[in-house]
PDB file of C-alpha atoms in Angstrom:
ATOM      1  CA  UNK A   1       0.000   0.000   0.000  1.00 78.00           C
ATOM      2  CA  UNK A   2       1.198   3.638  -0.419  1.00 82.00           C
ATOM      3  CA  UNK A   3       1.280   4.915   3.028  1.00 85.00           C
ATOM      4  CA  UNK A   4       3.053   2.041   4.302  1.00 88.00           C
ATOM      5  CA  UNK A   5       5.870   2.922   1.660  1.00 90.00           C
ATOM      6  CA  UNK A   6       5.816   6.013   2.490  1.00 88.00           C
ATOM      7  CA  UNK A   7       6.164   5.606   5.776  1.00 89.00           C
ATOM      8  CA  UNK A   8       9.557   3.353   5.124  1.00 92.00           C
ATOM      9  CA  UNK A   9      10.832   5.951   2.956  1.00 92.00           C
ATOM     10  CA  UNK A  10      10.493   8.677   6.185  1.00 91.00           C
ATOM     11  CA  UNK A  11       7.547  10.564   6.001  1.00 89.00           C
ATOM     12  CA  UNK A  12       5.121  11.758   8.773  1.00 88.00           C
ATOM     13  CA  UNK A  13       2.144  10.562   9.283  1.00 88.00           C
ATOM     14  CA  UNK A  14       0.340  14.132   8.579  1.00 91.00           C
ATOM     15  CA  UNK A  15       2.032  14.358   5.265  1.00 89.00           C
ATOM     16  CA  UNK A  16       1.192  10.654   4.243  1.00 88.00           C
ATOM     17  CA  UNK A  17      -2.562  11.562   5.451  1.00 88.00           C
ATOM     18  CA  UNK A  18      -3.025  14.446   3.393  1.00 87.00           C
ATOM     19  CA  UNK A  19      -1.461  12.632   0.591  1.00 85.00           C
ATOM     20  CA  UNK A  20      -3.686   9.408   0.685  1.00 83.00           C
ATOM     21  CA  UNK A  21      -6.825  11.990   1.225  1.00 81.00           C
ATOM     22  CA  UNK A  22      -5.683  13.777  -1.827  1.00 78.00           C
ATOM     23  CA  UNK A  23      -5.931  10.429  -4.126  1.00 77.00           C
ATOM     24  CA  UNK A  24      -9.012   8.794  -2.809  1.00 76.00           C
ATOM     25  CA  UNK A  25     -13.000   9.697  -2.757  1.00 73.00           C
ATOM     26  CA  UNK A  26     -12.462  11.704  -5.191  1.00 78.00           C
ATOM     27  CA  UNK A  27     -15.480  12.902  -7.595  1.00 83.00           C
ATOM     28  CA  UNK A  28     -14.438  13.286 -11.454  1.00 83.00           C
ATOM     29  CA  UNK A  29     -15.604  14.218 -14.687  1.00 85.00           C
ATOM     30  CA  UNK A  30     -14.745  14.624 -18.118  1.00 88.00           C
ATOM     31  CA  UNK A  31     -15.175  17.531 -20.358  1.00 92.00           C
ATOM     32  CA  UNK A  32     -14.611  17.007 -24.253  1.00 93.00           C
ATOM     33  CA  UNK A  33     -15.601  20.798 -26.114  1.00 94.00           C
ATOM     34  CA  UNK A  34     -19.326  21.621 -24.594  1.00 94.00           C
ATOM     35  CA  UNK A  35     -19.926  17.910 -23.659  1.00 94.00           C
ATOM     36  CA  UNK A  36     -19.454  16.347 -19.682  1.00 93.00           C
ATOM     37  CA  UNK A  37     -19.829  13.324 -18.777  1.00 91.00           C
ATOM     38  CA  UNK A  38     -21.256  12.207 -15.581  1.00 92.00           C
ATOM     39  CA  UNK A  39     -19.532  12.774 -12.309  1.00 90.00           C
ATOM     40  CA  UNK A  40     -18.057   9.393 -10.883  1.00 85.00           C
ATOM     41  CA  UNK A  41     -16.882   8.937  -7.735  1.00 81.00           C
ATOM     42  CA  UNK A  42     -12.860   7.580  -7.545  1.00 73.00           C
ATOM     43  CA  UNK A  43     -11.151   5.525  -5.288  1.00 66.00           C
ATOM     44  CA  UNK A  44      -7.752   6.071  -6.969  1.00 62.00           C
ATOM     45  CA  UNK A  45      -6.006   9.517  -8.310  1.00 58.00           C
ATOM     46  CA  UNK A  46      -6.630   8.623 -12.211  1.00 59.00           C
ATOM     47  CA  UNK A  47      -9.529   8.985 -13.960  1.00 55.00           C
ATOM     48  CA  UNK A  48     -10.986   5.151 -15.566  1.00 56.00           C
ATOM     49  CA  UNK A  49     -13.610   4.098 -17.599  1.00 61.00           C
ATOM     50  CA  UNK A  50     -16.840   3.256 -16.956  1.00 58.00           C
ATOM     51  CA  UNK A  51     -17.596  -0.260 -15.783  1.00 55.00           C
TER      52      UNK A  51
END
């Protein structure tokens, strides 16, 4: 998992918090010209597909 490594590699617990926060339940969309599609909800930092 990615806190865990980051915690090996040194960092504090407030950064690694604020970094796991920043990549998960996140709520994402995609704009192409005048056209959105829906909002999904992410539980990683990268956009996917639809399933």
């Amino acid at each position: 998992m990615l806190a865990n490594k980051l915690l090996a590699m040194g960092l504090f617990n407030p950064m690694i918090s604020w970094i796991v926060s920043y990549l998960t339940s996140r709520h994402q969309l995609v704009r192409l010209h005048s056209t959105y599609s829906n909002i999904e909800s992410s539980s990683t930092g990268a956009p996917k597909e639809p399933s």
